[in-house]
XYZ file of C-alpha atoms in Angstrom:
748
model
C 38.577 49.402 125.420
C 36.282 52.531 124.159
C 33.581 51.845 121.441
C 32.128 54.394 119.088
C 28.464 55.436 119.341
C 27.722 53.914 116.010
C 28.946 50.501 116.973
C 25.616 49.481 118.580
C 23.547 48.235 115.599
C 19.587 48.121 114.846
C 18.665 49.886 118.373
C 15.222 49.850 118.818
C 13.211 53.123 118.059
C 13.086 55.183 121.199
C 9.647 55.603 122.904
C 7.613 58.723 122.499
C 8.444 59.975 125.949
C 12.345 59.817 125.671
C 14.562 62.493 124.939
C 18.092 62.091 126.405
C 20.504 60.371 124.549
C 18.441 60.119 121.494
C 19.424 61.783 118.295
C 17.617 64.270 116.976
C 15.575 64.820 120.217
C 16.243 67.885 122.584
C 15.723 68.535 126.247
C 13.788 71.803 125.074
C 11.139 69.446 123.837
C 10.561 67.597 127.159
C 10.314 71.179 128.704
C 7.889 72.367 125.908
C 5.566 69.224 126.296
C 5.272 70.120 130.210
C 4.725 73.850 129.641
C 1.979 73.319 126.973
C -0.065 70.960 128.754
C 0.302 72.731 132.230
C -1.221 75.913 130.380
C -4.143 73.875 128.297
C -4.895 72.202 131.679
C -5.083 75.555 133.588
C -7.192 77.479 130.986
C -9.587 74.331 130.835
C -10.220 74.425 134.611
C -8.721 71.008 135.211
C -6.255 70.274 138.256
C -2.894 68.889 137.357
C 0.182 67.924 139.361
C 3.869 67.610 137.901
C 6.021 65.319 140.022
C 9.735 65.362 139.267
C 11.955 62.247 139.800
C 15.359 61.367 139.990
C 17.142 57.711 140.066
C 19.538 57.260 142.578
C 23.153 56.333 141.243
C 21.553 55.854 137.883
C 24.434 54.468 135.708
C 26.045 52.304 138.142
C 22.529 50.715 138.977
C 21.604 48.807 135.932
C 22.394 44.972 136.888
C 24.348 42.862 134.084
C 21.489 40.299 134.135
C 19.050 42.881 132.895
C 21.400 44.330 130.477
C 22.247 41.016 128.938
C 18.381 40.519 128.603
C 17.925 43.502 126.825
C 21.016 42.648 124.409
C 19.538 39.177 123.836
C 16.401 40.845 122.418
C 18.463 42.925 119.589
C 18.877 41.591 116.271
C 22.038 38.928 116.427
C 25.431 40.661 115.245
C 28.997 40.377 116.166
C 29.185 44.053 117.458
C 26.133 42.963 120.090
C 28.309 40.014 121.372
C 31.455 41.712 121.609
C 29.715 44.811 123.330
C 27.890 42.646 126.042
C 31.328 40.585 126.661
C 32.877 44.051 127.168
C 30.033 45.093 129.764
C 29.406 41.862 131.526
C 32.947 40.307 131.961
C 35.080 43.552 132.714
C 37.130 43.693 135.552
C 38.659 46.219 137.976
C 41.907 46.187 139.672
C 42.444 48.186 142.923
C 45.977 48.852 144.327
C 46.274 48.349 147.902
C 49.159 48.760 150.379
C 49.595 44.952 150.555
C 49.056 44.357 146.948
C 46.241 44.562 144.254
C 42.656 43.351 144.322
C 40.868 42.247 141.334
C 36.949 42.961 141.333
C 34.129 42.071 139.029
C 31.023 44.292 139.285
C 27.776 42.987 138.939
C 26.115 46.174 137.778
C 26.782 49.320 135.737
C 28.888 49.942 132.589
C 32.455 50.197 132.586
C 34.321 53.353 133.193
C 35.195 55.633 130.253
C 32.750 53.507 128.042
C 31.026 55.693 125.346
C 28.046 53.712 125.207
C 26.783 54.170 128.740
C 24.015 56.262 127.935
C 22.683 53.994 125.566
C 23.050 50.667 127.514
C 21.142 52.762 130.514
C 18.513 53.844 128.325
C 17.702 50.566 126.938
C 17.464 49.164 130.508
C 15.636 52.153 131.778
C 12.864 52.387 129.222
C 11.332 48.872 129.804
C 10.811 50.142 133.252
C 8.901 53.399 132.137
C 7.164 51.640 129.700
C 5.484 49.529 132.100
C 4.913 52.677 134.563
C 3.293 54.504 131.545
C 1.305 51.350 130.756
C 0.243 51.033 134.446
C -0.745 55.065 134.490
C -2.583 55.436 131.154
C -5.926 54.038 131.859
C -6.032 56.242 135.303
C -4.919 59.144 133.108
C -7.225 59.329 130.028
C -7.310 63.156 130.160
C -3.653 63.312 129.001
C -3.906 60.784 126.177
C -4.909 61.650 122.560
C -4.865 60.233 119.107
C -2.758 61.582 116.229
C -3.144 60.970 112.543
C -0.331 58.517 110.889
C 0.111 57.384 114.465
C -1.261 53.573 115.010
C -1.359 54.165 118.987
C -2.442 56.567 121.221
C -0.394 59.086 122.631
C 0.308 60.121 126.283
C 1.838 63.447 127.120
C 1.912 62.663 131.058
C 5.772 61.321 131.006
C 8.952 62.999 129.549
C 11.967 61.282 130.378
C 15.640 62.746 129.923
C 18.057 59.799 130.837
C 17.468 59.367 134.658
C 15.280 62.722 135.045
C 11.738 61.867 134.800
C 8.629 64.193 134.975
C 5.332 62.619 135.392
C 2.105 64.602 135.254
C -1.562 63.649 136.575
C -4.687 65.384 135.739
C -8.266 65.242 137.333
C -11.264 67.315 137.370
C -11.576 67.125 140.862
C -8.862 68.818 142.947
C -9.408 66.141 145.734
C -8.935 63.269 143.859
C -5.577 64.551 142.443
C -3.601 63.507 145.558
C -4.341 59.899 145.369
C -3.437 59.671 141.884
C 0.081 61.563 142.995
C 0.419 58.661 145.507
C -0.465 56.040 143.046
C 2.308 57.129 140.353
C 5.031 57.337 142.628
C 4.063 53.569 144.149
C 3.983 52.482 140.640
C 7.391 53.870 139.932
C 8.915 52.462 142.712
C 7.447 49.090 141.731
C 8.909 49.418 138.183
C 12.278 50.561 139.273
C 12.294 47.753 142.008
C 12.496 44.974 139.317
C 15.745 46.582 137.914
C 17.283 46.802 141.371
C 16.714 50.943 141.157
C 15.340 53.380 143.444
C 14.194 56.873 143.188
C 16.135 59.488 145.076
C 13.196 60.914 147.341
C 15.552 63.881 148.522
C 15.363 65.413 144.933
C 11.643 64.660 144.100
C 9.727 67.767 143.955
C 6.080 68.663 142.950
C 4.182 71.573 141.184
C 0.426 71.908 141.839
C -2.293 73.747 140.091
C -5.725 72.885 141.375
C -8.801 74.376 139.750
C -12.265 73.911 141.123
C -14.170 73.660 144.500
C -11.895 73.793 147.550
C -8.760 74.327 145.271
C -7.678 77.639 147.155
C -7.749 75.804 150.511
C -5.903 72.604 149.212
C -3.523 74.695 147.626
C -2.931 76.946 151.012
C -2.502 73.667 152.811
C 0.097 72.154 150.050
C 2.239 75.211 149.884
C 2.186 76.625 153.562
C 2.099 73.534 155.381
C 3.890 71.071 153.130
C 0.795 68.673 153.593
C -1.011 66.519 150.806
C 1.783 66.195 148.341
C 5.599 65.495 149.649
C 8.026 68.443 148.003
C 5.595 70.869 146.952
C 6.784 74.124 145.854
C 6.222 77.161 143.837
C 9.197 76.810 141.070
C 11.006 73.438 140.553
C 13.984 72.972 138.168
C 13.685 70.675 135.381
C 16.477 70.166 132.782
C 17.888 73.356 133.618
C 15.169 76.106 133.680
C 12.780 76.497 136.600
C 9.050 75.568 135.816
C 6.446 77.888 137.658
C 3.296 76.302 139.209
C 1.045 78.931 137.560
C 2.903 78.940 134.392
C 4.529 82.155 134.552
C 7.694 83.285 132.743
C 8.629 86.109 134.803
C 10.949 84.448 137.335
C 12.727 82.346 134.645
C 13.252 85.718 132.753
C 14.657 87.718 135.477
C 17.039 84.734 136.267
C 18.409 84.648 132.391
C 18.669 88.339 132.523
C 20.918 88.227 135.927
C 22.817 85.495 134.506
C 23.440 87.136 131.322
C 24.614 90.249 133.320
C 26.806 88.191 135.374
C 28.389 86.990 132.177
C 28.848 90.562 130.788
C 30.619 91.725 134.065
C 32.829 88.769 133.947
C 33.996 89.594 130.620
C 34.087 93.374 131.201
C 37.695 93.672 130.783
C 37.504 92.049 127.491
C 34.697 94.139 125.889
C 36.679 97.519 125.879
C 40.268 96.032 124.592
C 41.063 96.961 121.011
C 40.305 93.671 119.574
C 38.465 92.936 115.838
C 34.776 93.674 116.227
C 33.774 90.300 114.688
C 35.452 88.147 117.160
C 34.200 90.215 119.894
C 30.844 89.907 118.709
C 31.243 86.191 118.501
C 32.313 85.822 122.035
C 29.441 88.250 123.028
C 26.898 85.917 121.349
C 28.254 82.695 123.008
C 28.868 84.095 126.411
C 26.055 86.786 126.849
C 23.487 86.296 124.030
C 23.288 82.230 124.736
C 23.063 82.691 128.387
C 19.899 85.072 128.015
C 18.201 82.836 125.380
C 19.418 79.296 125.271
C 16.514 77.088 125.702
C 13.714 79.654 125.461
C 12.115 77.803 122.287
C 10.372 75.806 124.885
C 8.672 78.857 126.320
C 5.867 81.238 125.141
C 7.716 84.769 125.306
C 5.184 87.402 124.979
C 6.289 91.065 123.836
C 6.647 92.353 127.253
C 9.621 89.912 128.124
C 10.990 90.317 124.738
C 11.285 93.992 125.362
C 12.626 93.394 128.862
C 15.528 91.202 127.259
C 16.025 93.665 124.521
C 16.617 96.591 126.957
C 19.044 94.869 128.665
C 21.122 94.070 125.483
C 20.517 97.873 124.631
C 21.957 98.678 128.003
C 25.074 96.703 127.315
C 25.354 98.270 123.876
C 25.180 95.208 121.721
C 25.142 95.389 118.163
C 23.054 91.996 117.650
C 19.860 91.027 116.274
C 16.552 91.771 118.664
C 15.941 89.287 120.877
C 12.323 88.657 119.027
C 14.342 87.920 115.815
C 16.723 85.549 117.524
C 13.684 83.511 119.021
C 12.200 83.444 115.691
C 14.962 82.037 114.059
C 15.833 79.419 116.886
C 12.061 78.164 116.872
C 11.910 77.598 113.117
C 15.262 76.065 112.934
C 14.010 73.731 115.825
C 10.549 72.813 114.059
C 12.890 72.025 110.865
C 14.559 69.428 112.877
C 11.513 67.810 114.192
C 9.740 67.799 110.709
C 12.708 66.137 109.216
C 11.661 63.119 111.172
C 7.917 63.948 112.444
C 7.526 60.133 113.581
C 10.085 60.491 116.364
C 8.386 63.646 117.766
C 4.724 62.410 118.392
C 4.414 63.709 121.903
C 5.563 67.285 121.168
C 3.086 67.373 118.133
C 0.248 65.935 120.265
C 0.994 68.712 122.792
C 0.808 71.284 120.176
C -1.680 70.066 117.829
C -3.793 67.560 119.496
C -7.061 67.622 121.180
C -7.559 66.273 124.644
C -10.678 65.036 126.269
C -10.810 67.898 128.710
C -11.134 70.138 125.790
C -14.327 70.591 123.505
C -12.637 72.029 120.719
C -8.814 72.660 119.890
C -7.851 75.999 121.977
C -5.540 78.471 120.421
C -2.810 78.021 123.131
C -0.255 80.819 123.023
C 2.396 78.193 121.614
C -0.002 77.623 118.624
C -0.426 81.583 118.339
C 3.436 81.915 118.640
C 4.131 79.286 115.747
C 1.749 81.010 113.457
C 3.483 84.222 113.892
C 6.901 82.838 113.331
C 5.573 81.167 110.044
C 3.805 84.458 109.275
C 7.388 85.935 109.511
C 8.643 83.573 107.079
C 7.255 85.455 104.308
C 9.919 87.944 104.319
C 12.377 85.419 102.526
C 11.267 85.625 98.963
C 11.696 81.762 98.596
C 9.562 80.910 101.279
C 7.017 83.320 100.831
C 4.487 80.473 99.266
C 5.040 78.267 102.247
C 4.264 80.785 104.658
C 0.728 81.360 102.781
C 0.165 77.797 102.820
C 0.734 77.249 106.524
C 0.467 80.490 108.436
C -3.234 79.813 109.175
C -2.882 75.937 110.142
C 0.459 74.980 110.881
C -0.420 71.195 111.199
C -0.089 71.075 107.332
C 3.301 70.755 107.646
C 2.871 67.347 109.130
C 0.548 66.017 106.380
C 2.141 67.348 103.311
C 5.373 65.766 102.604
C 6.052 68.209 99.528
C 5.335 71.245 101.757
C 7.334 69.747 104.657
C 10.238 69.003 102.484
C 10.267 72.491 101.059
C 10.015 74.249 104.748
C 12.962 72.009 105.847
C 15.341 73.161 102.931
C 14.515 77.025 103.808
C 17.548 79.141 105.294
C 15.875 80.822 108.355
C 19.104 82.477 109.245
C 18.051 85.218 106.354
C 15.469 86.706 108.881
C 18.415 87.588 111.320
C 20.511 88.942 108.387
C 18.050 90.987 107.101
C 17.242 92.461 110.636
C 20.811 93.730 111.007
C 21.999 94.435 107.397
C 22.507 97.989 105.959
C 21.870 98.558 102.578
C 23.263 101.328 100.585
C 21.146 102.967 97.887
C 22.490 103.356 94.447
C 23.934 106.496 93.101
C 21.567 108.875 91.859
C 18.706 107.374 94.343
C 16.330 110.179 96.051
C 13.633 109.525 98.755
C 10.647 111.082 97.809
C 9.821 111.459 101.635
C 13.063 113.348 102.084
C 12.840 117.045 102.429
C 14.921 118.940 99.814
C 18.002 120.694 101.509
C 17.787 123.936 99.723
C 15.895 126.401 101.995
C 15.212 129.789 101.246
C 15.763 132.492 103.914
C 12.204 133.199 104.072
C 11.177 129.795 105.776
C 12.499 131.281 108.974
C 11.542 134.833 108.553
C 11.094 134.905 112.486
C 13.743 132.676 113.315
C 17.081 133.413 114.951
C 19.707 135.416 113.001
C 23.373 135.068 113.089
C 24.706 138.710 113.214
C 28.600 137.437 113.551
C 30.878 138.940 111.251
C 32.338 136.788 108.559
C 36.105 136.980 107.208
C 35.560 139.807 104.957
C 33.888 142.107 107.556
C 30.301 141.178 106.342
C 27.442 140.137 108.633
C 26.583 136.408 108.300
C 22.695 136.683 108.353
C 21.721 132.925 108.202
C 18.711 132.430 109.904
C 17.813 129.321 112.232
C 14.508 127.773 113.201
C 15.669 127.430 116.965
C 17.948 129.109 119.200
C 19.855 126.003 119.628
C 20.397 125.542 116.011
C 21.737 129.119 115.944
C 24.281 128.104 118.747
C 25.515 125.070 116.971
C 26.185 127.213 113.971
C 28.233 129.916 116.109
C 30.067 127.199 117.745
C 31.081 124.993 114.824
C 31.125 127.642 111.792
C 34.920 128.346 112.333
C 38.227 127.291 110.008
C 37.988 130.254 107.728
C 34.413 131.617 108.528
C 33.317 132.877 111.952
C 32.115 131.510 115.120
C 32.670 132.051 119.134
C 35.457 130.233 120.753
C 34.441 128.143 123.857
C 36.573 128.192 126.842
C 34.261 126.012 128.947
C 36.262 122.839 128.254
C 39.425 124.396 130.071
C 37.494 125.791 132.875
C 35.910 122.602 133.959
C 38.341 120.556 135.797
C 35.951 118.416 137.955
C 32.689 116.868 137.894
C 30.937 120.119 138.919
C 30.152 122.772 136.335
C 31.771 126.219 137.401
C 28.730 128.208 136.041
C 25.721 126.373 137.475
C 27.643 124.405 140.473
C 25.749 121.139 139.080
C 27.342 117.942 139.555
C 27.547 115.358 137.056
C 28.559 111.807 136.801
C 31.951 112.294 135.229
C 34.237 115.401 134.097
C 33.284 114.477 130.251
C 29.573 115.235 131.204
C 30.299 118.383 133.297
C 32.085 119.446 130.082
C 29.422 118.875 127.698
C 26.606 120.443 129.748
C 28.793 123.458 130.543
C 29.800 124.034 126.698
C 26.470 123.571 125.368
C 24.015 125.231 127.950
C 25.758 127.164 130.702
C 28.922 128.923 129.070
C 26.402 129.824 126.198
C 23.800 131.487 128.714
C 26.885 133.310 130.073
C 27.995 134.542 126.729
C 24.465 135.743 125.738
C 23.577 139.432 125.692
C 19.905 140.298 125.718
C 19.436 143.529 123.796
C 16.462 145.497 125.258
C 14.438 146.623 122.339
C 11.818 149.321 121.902
C 8.772 147.860 122.567
C 6.369 151.007 122.126
C 5.049 152.003 118.489
C 6.507 154.981 116.989
C 4.123 157.768 115.921
C 2.455 157.490 112.339
C 3.710 153.692 112.332
C 1.514 150.767 112.205
C 4.314 148.206 112.382
C 4.400 145.885 115.338
C 7.526 145.946 117.347
C 10.463 143.645 116.894
C 10.658 140.748 119.017
C 13.158 140.568 122.049
C 15.964 138.344 120.409
C 19.129 136.711 122.298
C 21.950 137.418 120.092
C 25.499 136.007 120.868
C 28.152 138.311 121.255
C 31.301 137.855 119.052
C 33.471 136.409 121.755
C 33.850 137.474 125.307
C 35.968 140.633 125.572
C 39.261 140.423 127.346
C 38.320 142.339 130.486
C 35.176 140.246 131.142
C 37.173 137.043 130.602
C 39.617 138.110 133.028
C 37.256 139.168 135.331
C 35.430 135.735 135.264
C 38.641 133.814 135.415
C 39.468 135.984 138.612
C 36.101 135.185 140.090
C 36.514 131.634 139.753
C 40.483 131.750 141.198
C 39.113 133.465 144.351
C 36.265 131.165 144.577
C 38.714 128.154 144.536
C 41.299 129.895 146.902
C 38.029 130.372 149.343
C 36.877 126.975 149.214
C 40.616 125.801 149.468
C 41.055 128.016 152.667
C 37.890 126.451 154.368
C 38.786 122.801 153.865
C 42.446 123.559 155.124
C 40.595 124.774 158.051
C 38.229 121.963 158.518
C 41.084 119.561 158.288
C 43.004 121.211 160.999
C 40.102 120.966 163.231
C 39.266 117.225 162.368
C 42.587 115.750 161.600
C 45.798 115.163 164.195
C 48.896 115.591 161.822
C 52.354 114.309 162.803
C 55.464 115.180 160.438
C 57.441 112.100 160.831
C 60.718 110.979 159.024
C 60.167 108.518 155.782
C 62.650 106.080 157.451
C 60.555 105.599 160.623
C 59.219 102.110 161.188
C 55.646 103.452 161.563
C 55.499 105.063 158.240
C 57.191 102.100 156.554
C 54.624 99.615 158.047
C 51.600 101.698 157.290
C 52.754 102.324 153.601
C 53.656 98.491 153.327
C 50.273 97.917 154.713
C 48.382 100.104 152.035
C 50.483 98.652 149.123
C 49.476 95.049 150.419
C 45.783 96.338 150.360
C 45.851 97.704 146.917
C 47.459 94.703 145.437
C 44.811 92.136 147.109
C 41.964 94.424 145.926
C 43.038 94.214 142.469
C 41.686 90.683 142.259
C 38.411 90.989 144.187
C 35.166 92.895 143.495
C 33.821 95.797 145.092
C 31.564 93.844 147.234
C 33.999 91.124 148.290
C 36.822 93.852 148.668
C 34.553 95.675 151.491
C 33.630 92.328 153.171
C 36.942 90.653 153.239
C 39.439 93.403 153.569
C 37.503 96.310 154.988
C 38.594 99.888 154.402
C 42.308 101.064 153.519
C 42.737 103.220 156.774
C 41.910 100.165 159.008
C 45.010 98.508 157.541
C 47.137 101.786 158.188
C 45.739 101.390 162.037
C 46.801 97.789 162.247
C 50.097 98.552 161.010
C 50.582 101.337 163.652
C 49.402 98.940 166.470
C 51.586 95.878 165.491
C 54.790 98.667 165.408
C 54.005 99.893 168.857
C 53.340 96.289 170.298
C 56.531 95.199 168.905
C 58.672 98.096 170.320
C 56.700 97.697 173.707
C 57.495 94.106 173.893
C 61.250 94.830 173.067
C 61.279 97.554 176.235
C 59.155 95.112 178.320
C 61.887 92.565 178.324
C 64.062 95.407 180.189
C 61.494 94.629 183.237
C 59.895 98.554 182.846
C 56.714 98.652 184.777
C 55.221 101.474 182.627
C 56.011 99.620 179.453
C 54.446 96.389 180.506
C 51.408 98.153 181.487
C 51.044 99.801 178.372
C 51.822 96.675 176.639
C 48.698 94.802 178.425
C 46.572 97.544 177.091
C 47.474 97.131 173.380
C 47.316 93.328 173.683
C 43.745 93.380 175.336
C 42.614 95.982 172.839
C 43.998 93.558 170.015
C 42.230 90.496 171.265
C 39.072 92.428 171.661
C 38.555 94.108 168.436
C 40.002 90.881 166.434
C 36.521 89.015 167.474
C 34.461 92.280 166.678
C 35.902 92.746 163.070
C 36.873 95.762 161.290
C 33.758 97.521 161.446
C 34.217 97.963 165.230
C 37.541 99.525 164.800
C 35.893 101.758 162.066
C 33.276 102.899 164.201
C 35.994 104.735 166.300
C 39.171 105.331 163.742
C 37.363 107.231 161.243
C 40.703 108.221 159.004
C 44.387 107.015 159.311
C 46.743 107.808 156.280
C 50.190 108.644 155.250
C 50.756 111.731 153.058
C 53.527 113.250 151.139
C 55.379 116.175 152.486
C 56.726 119.027 150.400
C 60.143 117.612 151.479
C 60.611 113.940 150.293
C 62.529 112.816 153.244
C 59.572 113.449 155.383
C 55.850 112.116 155.507
C 52.602 113.323 157.147
C 50.743 110.958 159.237
C 46.978 111.841 159.527
C 44.690 110.559 162.071
C 41.036 111.247 163.289
C 39.612 109.062 166.151
C 36.402 109.044 168.511
C 37.498 111.104 171.603
C 37.417 109.070 174.801
C 37.214 105.644 172.962
C 39.404 102.603 173.714
C 41.155 103.551 170.280
C 41.681 107.066 171.428
C 43.475 105.531 174.633
C 45.423 103.244 172.427
C 46.694 106.071 170.171
C 47.766 107.907 173.318
C 50.323 104.928 173.883
C 51.322 105.039 170.168
C 51.978 108.669 170.010
C 54.073 108.415 172.946
C 56.044 105.703 171.513
C 56.118 107.728 167.972
C 57.468 110.871 169.497
C 60.631 108.801 170.974
C 62.002 109.612 167.321
C 63.689 113.308 167.692
C 62.579 113.993 164.091
C 58.619 113.586 164.841
C 56.811 116.667 165.544
C 53.100 117.506 165.377
C 51.765 120.168 163.109
C 49.093 122.245 164.767
C 46.882 125.183 163.217
C 45.725 125.433 159.578
C 48.178 123.949 156.920
C 49.855 126.210 154.437
C 48.466 126.819 151.025
C 49.332 123.840 148.379
C 51.151 124.411 144.983
C 48.117 124.980 142.990
C 46.785 127.645 145.622
C 49.927 129.535 145.150
C 49.845 129.285 141.298
C 46.296 131.007 141.453
C 47.337 133.563 144.253
C 50.406 134.555 141.667
C 47.723 134.680 138.936
C 45.247 137.100 141.050
C 48.265 139.097 141.895
C 49.581 139.557 138.422
C 45.902 140.474 137.054
C 45.425 142.878 139.719
C 48.965 144.630 139.087
C 48.287 144.714 135.293
C 44.898 146.377 135.843
C 46.731 149.084 138.112
């Protein structure tokens, strides 16, 4: 039988240190308490140690006798008796091969019960209360008093279900280790009364020692594992990692890496044609939440905010800045806590309380951050008066009920809306700071003049302040007016600029640079001006000005294209010559088993590589030509095995060489083969019924000897022949040659 959470009536109020399974209390609150106290102790010069504990087999551990005693302390109710009967008297039936076995557990909560966490907490909190009461007299530095709270508040212990964090502090670092041992012994004693034990293998400790001898003791703890068992520089607590010296840098980098992985996991989704609102929703849930989840518990300065913002800008995310998102999240969290302030005494004590190790209340970074958040609240018109009232002393929100109620009613998400909204000005609006678009020709008297002809034959005469503006005008001032025709887009066919020979990341980038810079530089004509002063004239000489010609003449265009064609033919000839030197090429019928197996291996490699990342593809599959080589080796081995059955000694000897080679390199892996087999590929031929087998191997290597055996078996096919010398020109080269021949013929 399953029970709703609301069935348990009149549950006792949770203690200040309890967070897991408690309505309105989040794990970020426990993390923030430990972060704030670690920083305040560190800046005050007090040594502290945070010990993280875990209960072994937590939920099955509470004995039914302890559960019964806890339920008997609750106010009498029909639901209480029914729930107690449900927990204590349930049975488990085990089906065995010889029948069924009926068991009655003596501990734990029935499987599938929805009140397992509440029952465990009621039992577990009793042991932790006893543990904290014993620890408090020896941990006075972490105890304070708050207004409207009748008892002293300890910030030493935070509990999230079975995860417990206990901090001890002392002015002397040498005395701290004894306190750590005593706290562990007291916890063992408290858990033993409930038939529970802590999981020692998961216990970790963070040390921050201050004072005389702190450096030596820290080295012994970190380097040699002495003094405190499980001492580490970073320890995971409720998700994030806490640093021994209160640094946020490692956690920030982990979050950025995790968000980047989430971005790449959905990389196929971001570029699909989907409604942008749905795409932004998925992005906020998958990437932004991975980056910012739980950051309300940390002090995040501008450096880390800019670092995370740069990541979101890198992935071109149209979301609110990280700083705004964190302000909204922190203010919402504060509203949740202020709705029931009596349930969050420990958090408010860590934030606003004054402890014995401090002479005055320090302005720690979390308090400064809270003041900044409340100051940003003034951007909301309805909340401006609240911001002015509490931005200097946020503790007023705890004491003033009217102010607290008004703050909880504010919709802080307006801060996010203001940061990403676009307001269109009304008709007729003019910005006083905007320069008037009307510009007289005298403003750029010494500027660059467009001397191209308009449609009616008149000179344009428009002046521009920069040469770049002139080029933009001459390029785009077309469609009925004038302008230069840009041929660069048709000339760029690779990621290399044909004018400056610079290589770029893509063809599109090469086209842009070629059009905007290189091609314009080729199209310019520098007119030499008379720099001498004429007689009887006191005027200064005119400046040398670069004037774009009105298009390129046909002769120059043909000359440029001819030069590019000759350069391409020369490069292609050199490449074919190099290929003839490096590659051994055989023309093989397409139906040959060697060709069929090699093509099938390449196809299988491509299909397997689609489902892998580039790194996994290289590690698990290797390179494509290794699969082609393995296919050739497999066909040769199969053919020789068939002929060896005929008791031919020569074939048996060759087969032994192939088998020994396969066994040896199977142990060494594909990288050993790649060291000897540099290239192996099946290429198309000008005749569809033929293929070209191209291969390159290291001379005098074991693979070279194996290739000699494979080649001898391959040549048994009468249609196989080796292609020596330089390969003939390809189709594109022949087209370029015809273009040059036609151009030279027309010139004659």
